mmCIF file with all atom_site columns, C-alpha atoms and ligand atoms in Angstrom:
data_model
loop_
_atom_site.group_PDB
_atom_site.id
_atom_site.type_symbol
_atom_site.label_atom_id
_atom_site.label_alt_id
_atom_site.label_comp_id
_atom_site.label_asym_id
_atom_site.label_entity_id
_atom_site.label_seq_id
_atom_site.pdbx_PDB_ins_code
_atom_site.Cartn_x
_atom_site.Cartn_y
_atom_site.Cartn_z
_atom_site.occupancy
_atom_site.B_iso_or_equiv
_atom_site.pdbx_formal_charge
_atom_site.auth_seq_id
_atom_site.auth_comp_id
_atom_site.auth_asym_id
_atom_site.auth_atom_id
_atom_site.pdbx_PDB_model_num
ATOM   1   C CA  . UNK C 1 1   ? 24.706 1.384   -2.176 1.00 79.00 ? 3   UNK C CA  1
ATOM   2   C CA  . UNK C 1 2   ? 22.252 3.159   0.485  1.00 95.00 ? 4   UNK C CA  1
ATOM   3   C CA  . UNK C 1 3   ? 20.891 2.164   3.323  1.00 98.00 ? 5   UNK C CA  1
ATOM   4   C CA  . UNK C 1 4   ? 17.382 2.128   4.850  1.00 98.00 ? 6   UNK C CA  1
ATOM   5   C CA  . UNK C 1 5   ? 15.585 1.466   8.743  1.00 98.00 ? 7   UNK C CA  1
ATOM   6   C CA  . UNK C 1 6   ? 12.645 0.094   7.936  1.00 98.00 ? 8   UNK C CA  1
ATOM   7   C CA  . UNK C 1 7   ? 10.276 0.276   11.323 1.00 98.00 ? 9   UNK C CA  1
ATOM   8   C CA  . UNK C 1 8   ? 6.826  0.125   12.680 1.00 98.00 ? 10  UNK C CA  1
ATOM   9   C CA  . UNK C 1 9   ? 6.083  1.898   16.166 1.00 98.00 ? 11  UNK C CA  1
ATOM   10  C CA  . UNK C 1 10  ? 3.523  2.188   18.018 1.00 97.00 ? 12  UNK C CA  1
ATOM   11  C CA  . UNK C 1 11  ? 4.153  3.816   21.034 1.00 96.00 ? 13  UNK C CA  1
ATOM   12  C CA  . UNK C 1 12  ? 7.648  5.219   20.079 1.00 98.00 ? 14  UNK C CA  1
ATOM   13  C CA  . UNK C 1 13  ? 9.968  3.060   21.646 1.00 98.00 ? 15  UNK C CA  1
ATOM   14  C CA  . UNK C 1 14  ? 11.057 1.573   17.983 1.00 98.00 ? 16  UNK C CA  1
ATOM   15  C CA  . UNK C 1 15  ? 11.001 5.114   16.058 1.00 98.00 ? 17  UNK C CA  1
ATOM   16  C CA  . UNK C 1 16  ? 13.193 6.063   18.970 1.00 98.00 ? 18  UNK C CA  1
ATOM   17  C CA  . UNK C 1 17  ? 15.623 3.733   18.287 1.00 98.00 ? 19  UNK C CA  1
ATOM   18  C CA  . UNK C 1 18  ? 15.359 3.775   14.549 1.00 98.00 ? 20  UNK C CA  1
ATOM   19  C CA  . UNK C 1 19  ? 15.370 7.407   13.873 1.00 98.00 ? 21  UNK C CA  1
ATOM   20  C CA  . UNK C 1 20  ? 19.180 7.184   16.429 1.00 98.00 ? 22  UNK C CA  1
ATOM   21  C CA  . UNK C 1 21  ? 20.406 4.319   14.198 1.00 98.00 ? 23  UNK C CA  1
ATOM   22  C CA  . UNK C 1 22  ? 18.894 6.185   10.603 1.00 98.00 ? 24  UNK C CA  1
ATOM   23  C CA  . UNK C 1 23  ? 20.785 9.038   11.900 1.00 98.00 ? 25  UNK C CA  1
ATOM   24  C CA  . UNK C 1 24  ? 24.380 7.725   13.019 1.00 98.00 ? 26  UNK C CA  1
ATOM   25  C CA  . UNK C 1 25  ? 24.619 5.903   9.769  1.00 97.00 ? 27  UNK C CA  1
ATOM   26  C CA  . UNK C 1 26  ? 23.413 7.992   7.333  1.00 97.00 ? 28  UNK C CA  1
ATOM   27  C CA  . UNK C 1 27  ? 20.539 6.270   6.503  1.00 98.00 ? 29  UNK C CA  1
ATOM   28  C CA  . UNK C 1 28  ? 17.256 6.507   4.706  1.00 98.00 ? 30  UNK C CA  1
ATOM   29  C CA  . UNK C 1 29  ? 13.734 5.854   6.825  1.00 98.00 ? 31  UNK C CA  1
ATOM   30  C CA  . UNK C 1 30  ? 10.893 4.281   6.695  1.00 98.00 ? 32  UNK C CA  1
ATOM   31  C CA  . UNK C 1 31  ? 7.939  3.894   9.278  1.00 98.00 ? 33  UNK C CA  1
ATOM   32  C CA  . UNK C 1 32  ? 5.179  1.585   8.149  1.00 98.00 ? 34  UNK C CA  1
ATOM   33  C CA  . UNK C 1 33  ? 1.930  2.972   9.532  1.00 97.00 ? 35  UNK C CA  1
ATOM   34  C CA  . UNK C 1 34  ? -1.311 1.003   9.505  1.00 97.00 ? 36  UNK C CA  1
ATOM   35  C CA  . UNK C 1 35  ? -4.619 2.771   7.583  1.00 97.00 ? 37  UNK C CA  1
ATOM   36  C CA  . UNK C 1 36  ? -6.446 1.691   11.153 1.00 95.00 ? 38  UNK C CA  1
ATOM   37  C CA  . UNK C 1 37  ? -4.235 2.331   13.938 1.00 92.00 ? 39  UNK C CA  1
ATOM   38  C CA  . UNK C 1 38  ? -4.640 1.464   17.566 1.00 92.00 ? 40  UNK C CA  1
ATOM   39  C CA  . UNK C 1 39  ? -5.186 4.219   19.410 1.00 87.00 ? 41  UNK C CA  1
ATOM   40  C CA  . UNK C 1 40  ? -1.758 5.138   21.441 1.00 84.00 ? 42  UNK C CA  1
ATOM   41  C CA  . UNK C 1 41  ? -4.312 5.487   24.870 1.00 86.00 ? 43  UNK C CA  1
ATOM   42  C CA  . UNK C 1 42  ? -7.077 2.678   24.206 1.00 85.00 ? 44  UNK C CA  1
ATOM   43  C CA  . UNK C 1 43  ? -7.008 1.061   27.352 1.00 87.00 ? 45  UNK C CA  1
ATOM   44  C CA  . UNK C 1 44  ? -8.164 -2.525  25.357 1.00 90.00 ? 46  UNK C CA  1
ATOM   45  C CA  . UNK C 1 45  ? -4.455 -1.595  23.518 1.00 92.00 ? 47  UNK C CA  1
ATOM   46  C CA  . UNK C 1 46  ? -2.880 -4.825  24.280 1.00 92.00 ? 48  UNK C CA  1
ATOM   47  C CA  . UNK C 1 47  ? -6.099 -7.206  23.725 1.00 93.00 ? 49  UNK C CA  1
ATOM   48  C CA  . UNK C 1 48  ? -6.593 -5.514  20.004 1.00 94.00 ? 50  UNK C CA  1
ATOM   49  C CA  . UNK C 1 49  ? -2.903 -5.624  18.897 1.00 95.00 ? 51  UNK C CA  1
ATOM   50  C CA  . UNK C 1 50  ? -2.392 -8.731  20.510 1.00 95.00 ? 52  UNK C CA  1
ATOM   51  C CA  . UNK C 1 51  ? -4.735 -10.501 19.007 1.00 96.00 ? 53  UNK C CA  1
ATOM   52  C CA  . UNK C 1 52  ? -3.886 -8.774  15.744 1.00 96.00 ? 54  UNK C CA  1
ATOM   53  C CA  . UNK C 1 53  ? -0.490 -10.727 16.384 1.00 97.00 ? 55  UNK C CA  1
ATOM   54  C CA  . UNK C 1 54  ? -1.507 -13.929 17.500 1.00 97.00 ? 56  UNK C CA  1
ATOM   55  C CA  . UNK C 1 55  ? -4.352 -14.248 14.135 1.00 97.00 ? 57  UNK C CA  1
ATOM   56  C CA  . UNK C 1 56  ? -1.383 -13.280 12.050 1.00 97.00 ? 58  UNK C CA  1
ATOM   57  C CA  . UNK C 1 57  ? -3.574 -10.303 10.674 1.00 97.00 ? 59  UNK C CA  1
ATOM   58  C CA  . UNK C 1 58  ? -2.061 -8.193  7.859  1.00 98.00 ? 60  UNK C CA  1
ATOM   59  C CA  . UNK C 1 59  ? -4.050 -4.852  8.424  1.00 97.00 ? 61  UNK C CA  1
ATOM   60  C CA  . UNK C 1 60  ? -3.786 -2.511  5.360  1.00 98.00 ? 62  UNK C CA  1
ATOM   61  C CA  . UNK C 1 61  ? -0.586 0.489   5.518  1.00 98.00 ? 63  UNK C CA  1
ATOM   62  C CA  . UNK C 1 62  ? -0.088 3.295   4.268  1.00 98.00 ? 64  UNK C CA  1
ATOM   63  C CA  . UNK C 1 63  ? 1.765  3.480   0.552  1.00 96.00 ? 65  UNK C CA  1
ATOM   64  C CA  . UNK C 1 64  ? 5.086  4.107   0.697  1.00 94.00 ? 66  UNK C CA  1
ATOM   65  C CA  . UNK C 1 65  ? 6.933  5.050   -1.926 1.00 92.00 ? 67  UNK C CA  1
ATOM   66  C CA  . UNK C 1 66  ? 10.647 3.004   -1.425 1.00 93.00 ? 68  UNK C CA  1
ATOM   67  C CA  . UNK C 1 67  ? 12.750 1.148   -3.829 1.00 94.00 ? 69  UNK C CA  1
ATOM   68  C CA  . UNK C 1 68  ? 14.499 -2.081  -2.001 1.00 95.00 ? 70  UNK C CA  1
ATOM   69  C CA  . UNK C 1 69  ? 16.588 -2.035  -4.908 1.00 94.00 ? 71  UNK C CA  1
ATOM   70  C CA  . UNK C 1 70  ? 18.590 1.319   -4.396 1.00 96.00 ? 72  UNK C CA  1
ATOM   71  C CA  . UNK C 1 71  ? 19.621 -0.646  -1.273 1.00 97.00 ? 73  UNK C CA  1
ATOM   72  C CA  . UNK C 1 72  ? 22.349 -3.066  -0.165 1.00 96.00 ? 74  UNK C CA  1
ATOM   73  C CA  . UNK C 1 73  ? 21.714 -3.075  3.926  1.00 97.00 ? 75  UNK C CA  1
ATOM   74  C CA  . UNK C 1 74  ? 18.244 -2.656  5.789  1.00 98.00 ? 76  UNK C CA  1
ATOM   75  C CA  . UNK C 1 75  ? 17.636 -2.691  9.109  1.00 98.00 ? 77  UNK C CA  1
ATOM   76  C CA  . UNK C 1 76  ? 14.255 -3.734  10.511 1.00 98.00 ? 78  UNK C CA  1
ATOM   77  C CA  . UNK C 1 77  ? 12.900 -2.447  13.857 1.00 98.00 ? 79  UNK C CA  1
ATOM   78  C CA  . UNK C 1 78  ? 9.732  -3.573  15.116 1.00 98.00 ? 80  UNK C CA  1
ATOM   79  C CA  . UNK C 1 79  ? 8.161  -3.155  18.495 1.00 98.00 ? 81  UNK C CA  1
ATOM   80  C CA  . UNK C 1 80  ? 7.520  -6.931  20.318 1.00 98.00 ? 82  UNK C CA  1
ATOM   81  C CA  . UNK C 1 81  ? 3.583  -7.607  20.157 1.00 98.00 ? 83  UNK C CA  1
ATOM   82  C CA  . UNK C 1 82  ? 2.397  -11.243 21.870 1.00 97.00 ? 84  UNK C CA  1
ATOM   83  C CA  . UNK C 1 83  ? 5.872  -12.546 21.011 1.00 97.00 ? 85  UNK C CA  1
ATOM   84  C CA  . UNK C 1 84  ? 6.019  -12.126 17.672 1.00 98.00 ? 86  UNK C CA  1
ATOM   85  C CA  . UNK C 1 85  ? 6.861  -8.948  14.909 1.00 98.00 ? 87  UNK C CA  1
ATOM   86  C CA  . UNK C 1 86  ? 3.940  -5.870  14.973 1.00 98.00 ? 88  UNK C CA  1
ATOM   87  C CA  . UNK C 1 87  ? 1.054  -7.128  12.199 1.00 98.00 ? 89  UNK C CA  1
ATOM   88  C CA  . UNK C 1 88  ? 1.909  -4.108  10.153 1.00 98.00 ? 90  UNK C CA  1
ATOM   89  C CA  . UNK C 1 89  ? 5.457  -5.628  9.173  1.00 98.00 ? 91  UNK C CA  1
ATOM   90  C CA  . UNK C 1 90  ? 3.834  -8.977  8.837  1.00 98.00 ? 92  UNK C CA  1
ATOM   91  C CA  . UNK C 1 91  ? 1.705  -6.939  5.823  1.00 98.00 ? 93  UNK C CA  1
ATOM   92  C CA  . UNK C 1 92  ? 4.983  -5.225  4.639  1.00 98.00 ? 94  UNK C CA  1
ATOM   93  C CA  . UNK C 1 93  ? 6.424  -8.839  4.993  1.00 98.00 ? 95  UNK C CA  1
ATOM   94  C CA  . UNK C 1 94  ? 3.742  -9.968  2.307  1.00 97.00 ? 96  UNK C CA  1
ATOM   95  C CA  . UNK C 1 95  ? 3.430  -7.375  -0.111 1.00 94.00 ? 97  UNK C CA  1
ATOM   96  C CA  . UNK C 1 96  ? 7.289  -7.121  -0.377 1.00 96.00 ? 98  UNK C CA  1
ATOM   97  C CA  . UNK C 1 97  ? 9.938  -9.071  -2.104 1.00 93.00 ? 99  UNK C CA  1
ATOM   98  C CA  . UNK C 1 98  ? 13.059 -8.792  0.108  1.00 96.00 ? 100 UNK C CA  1
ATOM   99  C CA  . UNK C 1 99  ? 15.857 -10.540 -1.233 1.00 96.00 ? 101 UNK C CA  1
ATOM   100 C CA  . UNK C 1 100 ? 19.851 -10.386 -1.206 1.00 96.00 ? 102 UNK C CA  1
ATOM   101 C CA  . UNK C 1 101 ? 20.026 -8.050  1.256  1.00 97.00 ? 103 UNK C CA  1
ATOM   102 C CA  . UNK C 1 102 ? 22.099 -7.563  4.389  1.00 97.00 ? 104 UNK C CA  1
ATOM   103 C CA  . UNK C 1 103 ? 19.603 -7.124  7.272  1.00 98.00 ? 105 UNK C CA  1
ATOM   104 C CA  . UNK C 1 104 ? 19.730 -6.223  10.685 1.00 98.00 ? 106 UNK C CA  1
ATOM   105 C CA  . UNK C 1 105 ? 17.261 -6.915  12.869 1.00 98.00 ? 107 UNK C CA  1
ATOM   106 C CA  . UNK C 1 106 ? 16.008 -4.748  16.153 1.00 98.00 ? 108 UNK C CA  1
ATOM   107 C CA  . UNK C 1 107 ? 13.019 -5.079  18.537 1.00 98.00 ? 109 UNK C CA  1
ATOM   108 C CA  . UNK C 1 108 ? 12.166 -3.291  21.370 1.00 98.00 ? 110 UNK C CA  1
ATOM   109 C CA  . UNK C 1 109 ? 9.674  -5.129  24.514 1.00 98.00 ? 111 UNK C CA  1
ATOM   110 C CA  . UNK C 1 110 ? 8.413  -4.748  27.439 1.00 97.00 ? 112 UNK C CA  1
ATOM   111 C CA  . UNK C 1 111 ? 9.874  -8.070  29.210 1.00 97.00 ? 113 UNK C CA  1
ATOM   112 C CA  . UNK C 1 112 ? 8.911  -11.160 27.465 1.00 96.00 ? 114 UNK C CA  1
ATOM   113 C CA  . UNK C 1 113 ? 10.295 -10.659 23.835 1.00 96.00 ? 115 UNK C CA  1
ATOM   114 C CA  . UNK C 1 114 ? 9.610  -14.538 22.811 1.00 96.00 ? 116 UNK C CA  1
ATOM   115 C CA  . UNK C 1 115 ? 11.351 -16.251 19.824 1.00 97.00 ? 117 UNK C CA  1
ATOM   116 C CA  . UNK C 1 116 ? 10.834 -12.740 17.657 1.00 98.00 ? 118 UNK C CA  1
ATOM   117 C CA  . UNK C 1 117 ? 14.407 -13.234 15.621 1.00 98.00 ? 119 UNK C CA  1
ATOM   118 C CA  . UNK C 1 118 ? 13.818 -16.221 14.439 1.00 98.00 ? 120 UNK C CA  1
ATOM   119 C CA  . UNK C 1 119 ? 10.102 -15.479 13.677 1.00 98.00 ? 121 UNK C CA  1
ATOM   120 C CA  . UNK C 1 120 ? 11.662 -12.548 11.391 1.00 98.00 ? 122 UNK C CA  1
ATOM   121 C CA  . UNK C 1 121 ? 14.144 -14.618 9.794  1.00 98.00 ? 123 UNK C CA  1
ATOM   122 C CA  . UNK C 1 122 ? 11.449 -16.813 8.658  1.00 97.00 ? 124 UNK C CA  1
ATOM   123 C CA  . UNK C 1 123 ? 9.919  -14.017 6.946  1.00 97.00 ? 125 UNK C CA  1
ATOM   124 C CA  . UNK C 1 124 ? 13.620 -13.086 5.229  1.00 98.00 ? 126 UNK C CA  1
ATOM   125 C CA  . UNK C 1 125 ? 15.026 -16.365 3.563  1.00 97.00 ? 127 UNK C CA  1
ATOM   126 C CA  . UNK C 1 126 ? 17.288 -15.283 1.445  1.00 97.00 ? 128 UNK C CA  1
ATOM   127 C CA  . UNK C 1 127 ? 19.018 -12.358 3.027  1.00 98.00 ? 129 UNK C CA  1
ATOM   128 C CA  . UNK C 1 128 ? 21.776 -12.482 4.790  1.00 97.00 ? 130 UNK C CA  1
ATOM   129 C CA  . UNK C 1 129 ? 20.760 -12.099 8.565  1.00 97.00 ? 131 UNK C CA  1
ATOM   130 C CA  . UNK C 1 130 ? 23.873 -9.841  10.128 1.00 96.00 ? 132 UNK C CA  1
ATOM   131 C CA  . UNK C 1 131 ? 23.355 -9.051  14.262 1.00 93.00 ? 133 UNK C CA  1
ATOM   132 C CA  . UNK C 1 132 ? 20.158 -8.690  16.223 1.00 98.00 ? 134 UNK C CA  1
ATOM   133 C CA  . UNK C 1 133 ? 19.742 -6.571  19.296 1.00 98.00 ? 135 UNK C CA  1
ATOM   134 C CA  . UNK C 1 134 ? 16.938 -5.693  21.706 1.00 98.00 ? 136 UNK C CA  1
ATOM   135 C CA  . UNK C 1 135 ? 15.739 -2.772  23.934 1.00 98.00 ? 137 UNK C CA  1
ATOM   136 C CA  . UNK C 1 136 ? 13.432 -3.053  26.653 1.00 98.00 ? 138 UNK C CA  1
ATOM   137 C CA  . UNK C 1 137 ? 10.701 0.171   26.746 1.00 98.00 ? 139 UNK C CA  1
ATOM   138 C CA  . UNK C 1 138 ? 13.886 2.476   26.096 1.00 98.00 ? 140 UNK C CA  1
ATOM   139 C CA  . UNK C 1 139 ? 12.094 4.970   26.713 1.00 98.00 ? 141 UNK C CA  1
ATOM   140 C CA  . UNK C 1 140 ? 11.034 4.106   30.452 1.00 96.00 ? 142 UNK C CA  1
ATOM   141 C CA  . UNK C 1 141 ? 14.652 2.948   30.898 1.00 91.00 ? 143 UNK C CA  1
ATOM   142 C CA  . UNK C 1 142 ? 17.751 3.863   29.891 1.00 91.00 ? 144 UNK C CA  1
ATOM   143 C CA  . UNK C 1 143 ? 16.552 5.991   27.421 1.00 96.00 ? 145 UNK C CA  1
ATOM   144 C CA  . UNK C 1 144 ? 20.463 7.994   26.405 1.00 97.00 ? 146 UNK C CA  1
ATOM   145 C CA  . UNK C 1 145 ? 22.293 4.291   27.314 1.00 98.00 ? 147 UNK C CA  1
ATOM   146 C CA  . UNK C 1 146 ? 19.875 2.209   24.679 1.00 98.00 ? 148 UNK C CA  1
ATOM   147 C CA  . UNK C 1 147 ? 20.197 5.408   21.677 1.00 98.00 ? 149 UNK C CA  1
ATOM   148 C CA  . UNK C 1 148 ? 24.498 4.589   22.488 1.00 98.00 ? 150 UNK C CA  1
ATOM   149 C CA  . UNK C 1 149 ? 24.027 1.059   22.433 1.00 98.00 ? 151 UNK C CA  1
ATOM   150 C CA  . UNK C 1 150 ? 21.900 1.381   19.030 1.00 98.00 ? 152 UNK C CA  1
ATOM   151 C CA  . UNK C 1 151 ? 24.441 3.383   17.130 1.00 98.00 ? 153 UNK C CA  1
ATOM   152 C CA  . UNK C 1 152 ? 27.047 1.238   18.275 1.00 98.00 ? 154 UNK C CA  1
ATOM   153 C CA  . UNK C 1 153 ? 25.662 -1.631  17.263 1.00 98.00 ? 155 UNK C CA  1
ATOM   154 C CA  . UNK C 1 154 ? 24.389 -0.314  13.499 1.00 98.00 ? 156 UNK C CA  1
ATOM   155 C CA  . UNK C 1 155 ? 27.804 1.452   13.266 1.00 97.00 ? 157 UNK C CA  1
ATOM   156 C CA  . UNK C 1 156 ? 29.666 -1.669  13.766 1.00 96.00 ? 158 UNK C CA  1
ATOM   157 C CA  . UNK C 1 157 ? 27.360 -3.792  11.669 1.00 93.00 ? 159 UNK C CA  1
ATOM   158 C CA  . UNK C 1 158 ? 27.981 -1.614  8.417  1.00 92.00 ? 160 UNK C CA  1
ATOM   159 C CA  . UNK C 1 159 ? 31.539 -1.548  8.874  1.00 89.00 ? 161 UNK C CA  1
ATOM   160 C CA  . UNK C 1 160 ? 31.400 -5.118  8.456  1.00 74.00 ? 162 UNK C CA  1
HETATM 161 C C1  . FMN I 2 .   ? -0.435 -5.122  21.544 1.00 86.14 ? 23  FMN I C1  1
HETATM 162 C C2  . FMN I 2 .   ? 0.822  -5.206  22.360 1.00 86.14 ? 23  FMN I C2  1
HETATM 163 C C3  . FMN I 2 .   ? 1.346  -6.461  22.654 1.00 86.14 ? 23  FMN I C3  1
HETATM 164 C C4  . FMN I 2 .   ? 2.564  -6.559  23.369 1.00 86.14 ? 23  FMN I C4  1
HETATM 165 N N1  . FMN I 2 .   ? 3.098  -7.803  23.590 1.00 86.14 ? 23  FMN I N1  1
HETATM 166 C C5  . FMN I 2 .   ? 4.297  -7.893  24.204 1.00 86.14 ? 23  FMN I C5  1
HETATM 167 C C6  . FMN I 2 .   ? 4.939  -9.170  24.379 1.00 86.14 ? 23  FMN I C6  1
HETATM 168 O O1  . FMN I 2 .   ? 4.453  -10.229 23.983 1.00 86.14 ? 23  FMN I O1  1
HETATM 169 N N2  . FMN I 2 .   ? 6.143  -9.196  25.006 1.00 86.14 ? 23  FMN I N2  1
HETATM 170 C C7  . FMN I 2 .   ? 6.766  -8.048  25.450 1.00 86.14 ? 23  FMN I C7  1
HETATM 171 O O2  . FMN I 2 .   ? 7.864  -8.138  26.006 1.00 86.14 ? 23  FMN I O2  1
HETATM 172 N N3  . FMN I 2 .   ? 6.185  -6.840  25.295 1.00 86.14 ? 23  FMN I N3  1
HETATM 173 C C8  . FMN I 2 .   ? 4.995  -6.718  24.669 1.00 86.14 ? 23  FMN I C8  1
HETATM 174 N N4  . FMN I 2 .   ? 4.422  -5.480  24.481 1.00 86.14 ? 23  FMN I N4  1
HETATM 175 C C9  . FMN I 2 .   ? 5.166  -4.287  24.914 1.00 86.14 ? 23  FMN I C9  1
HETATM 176 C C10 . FMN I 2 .   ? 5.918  -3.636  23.754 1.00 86.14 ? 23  FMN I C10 1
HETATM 177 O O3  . FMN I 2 .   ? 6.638  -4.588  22.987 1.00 86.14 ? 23  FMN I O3  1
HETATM 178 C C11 . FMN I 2 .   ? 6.946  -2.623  24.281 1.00 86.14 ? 23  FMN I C11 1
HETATM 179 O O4  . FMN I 2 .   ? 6.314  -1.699  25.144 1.00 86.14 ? 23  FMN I O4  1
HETATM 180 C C12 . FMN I 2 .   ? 7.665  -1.875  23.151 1.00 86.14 ? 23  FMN I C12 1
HETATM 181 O O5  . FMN I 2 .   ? 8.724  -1.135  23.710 1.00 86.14 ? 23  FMN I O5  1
HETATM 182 C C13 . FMN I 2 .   ? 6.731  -0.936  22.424 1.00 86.14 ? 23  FMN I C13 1
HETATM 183 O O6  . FMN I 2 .   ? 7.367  -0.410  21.282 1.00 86.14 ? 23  FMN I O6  1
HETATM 184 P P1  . FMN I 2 .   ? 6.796  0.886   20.534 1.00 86.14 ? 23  FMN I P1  1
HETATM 185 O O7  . FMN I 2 .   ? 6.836  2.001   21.541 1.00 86.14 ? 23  FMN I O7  1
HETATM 186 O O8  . FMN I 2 .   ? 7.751  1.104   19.408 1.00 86.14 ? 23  FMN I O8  1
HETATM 187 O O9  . FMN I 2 .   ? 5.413  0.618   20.078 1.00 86.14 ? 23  FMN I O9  1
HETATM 188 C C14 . FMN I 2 .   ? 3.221  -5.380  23.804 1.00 86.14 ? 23  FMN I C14 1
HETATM 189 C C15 . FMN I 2 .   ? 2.648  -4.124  23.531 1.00 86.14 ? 23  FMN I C15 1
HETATM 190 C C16 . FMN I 2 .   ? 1.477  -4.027  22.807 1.00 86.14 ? 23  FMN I C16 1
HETATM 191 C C17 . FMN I 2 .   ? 0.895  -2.674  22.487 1.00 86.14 ? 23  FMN I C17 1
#
C-alpha cells in the first residue's frame, strides 16, 4: 500500500517539512490550497486566519484529485493557526471520509501550539493515531536540524 503527506502551508514552514518527510519515505503529496488565500505579506495576516480558525470556517480548496483508498498510512501536516489545525484542513476534514488508516500527525508554530493533536484526533476517529511531532518556524530556526528530525521521525513511524 502507498503512502501520502497530506498538508496545508501557508507560509512554508509545513511544505518544508512535508515535502522532507514525502521525500525520505517515498511518498505521494498533497498540499490543500484554499480558492481565497491570505496573502503571504497582508500585514492583517494573523487577524484574518485567526479568526478563520477560531469561527471554525471551512473556506472552499482547490480540487484535488487523490484516492484515500490506494493508501494504508497518511501523514497530516498543518501549520498551528489560534491553537487549532489551518481552516483549509478543517474543509478537507469535512468533505473527506478518512477511515482505517494509520496517521501521523505534524504541526509546525510559532510558540504557543495549544491542544492541536488532540483537536486533530477529533477530526480522525477511527484511524489509528501513530506519533505526533512539532516544529517551531523551522524555517527561522533550525531549519537542516528540524528536516533530520522529520525524516527520522516518518522513517521510524513506517517501519512500525
Ligand atoms: C493566522 C495565523 C495564526 C497563528 N496562530 C498561531 C498560534 O495560535 N500559535 C502558534 O504557536 N503560532 C501561530 N501562528 C504561527 C504559525 O503557526 C507558524 O509560523 C507556522 O510555522 C507557520 O507555518 P506555515 O509556514 O506552514 O504556514 C499563526 C500564524 C498565522 C498566519
Amino acid at each position: 500500500m502507498k503512502k501520502l503527506v497530506i498538508f496545508y502551508s501557508l507560509d512554508g514552514n509545513t511544505k518544508f517539512i512535508s515535502e522532507n518527510i514525502a521525500e525520505e519515505i517515498g511518498a505521494d503529496i498533497l498540499e490543500l490550497k484554499s480558492v481565497k488565500e491570505i496573502k503571504r505579506n497582508n500585514v492583517m495576516k494573523l487577524f484574518l486566519g485567526g479568526k478563520q480558525a477560531m469561527m471554525k470556517s471551512e473556506p472552499e480548496i482547490k480540487p484535488f484529485d487523490i484516492d484515500l483508498q490506494e493508501y494504508d498510512t497518511i501523514f497530516i501536516g498543518t501549520p498551528v493557526w489560534a491553537w487549532t489545525f489551518a481552516p483549509a484542513l478543517r474543509t478537507f476534514f469535512s468533505k473527506t471520509k478518512i477511515e482505517n488508516k494509520r496517521i501521523g500527525l505534524f504541526c509546525c508554530h510559532g510558540g504557543g501550539p495549544g491542544k492541536i493533536f488532540e483537536k486533530m484526533e477529533e477530526k480522525l476517529e477511527g484511524n489509528e493515531i501513530l506519533e505526533k511531532i512539532m516544529f517551531k518556524d523551522p524555517l527561522k530556526h533550525d531549519k537542516e536540524n528540524d528536516a533530520k528530525k522529520a525524516r527520522e521521525w516518518a522513517g521510524k513511524l513506517i517501519e512500525n
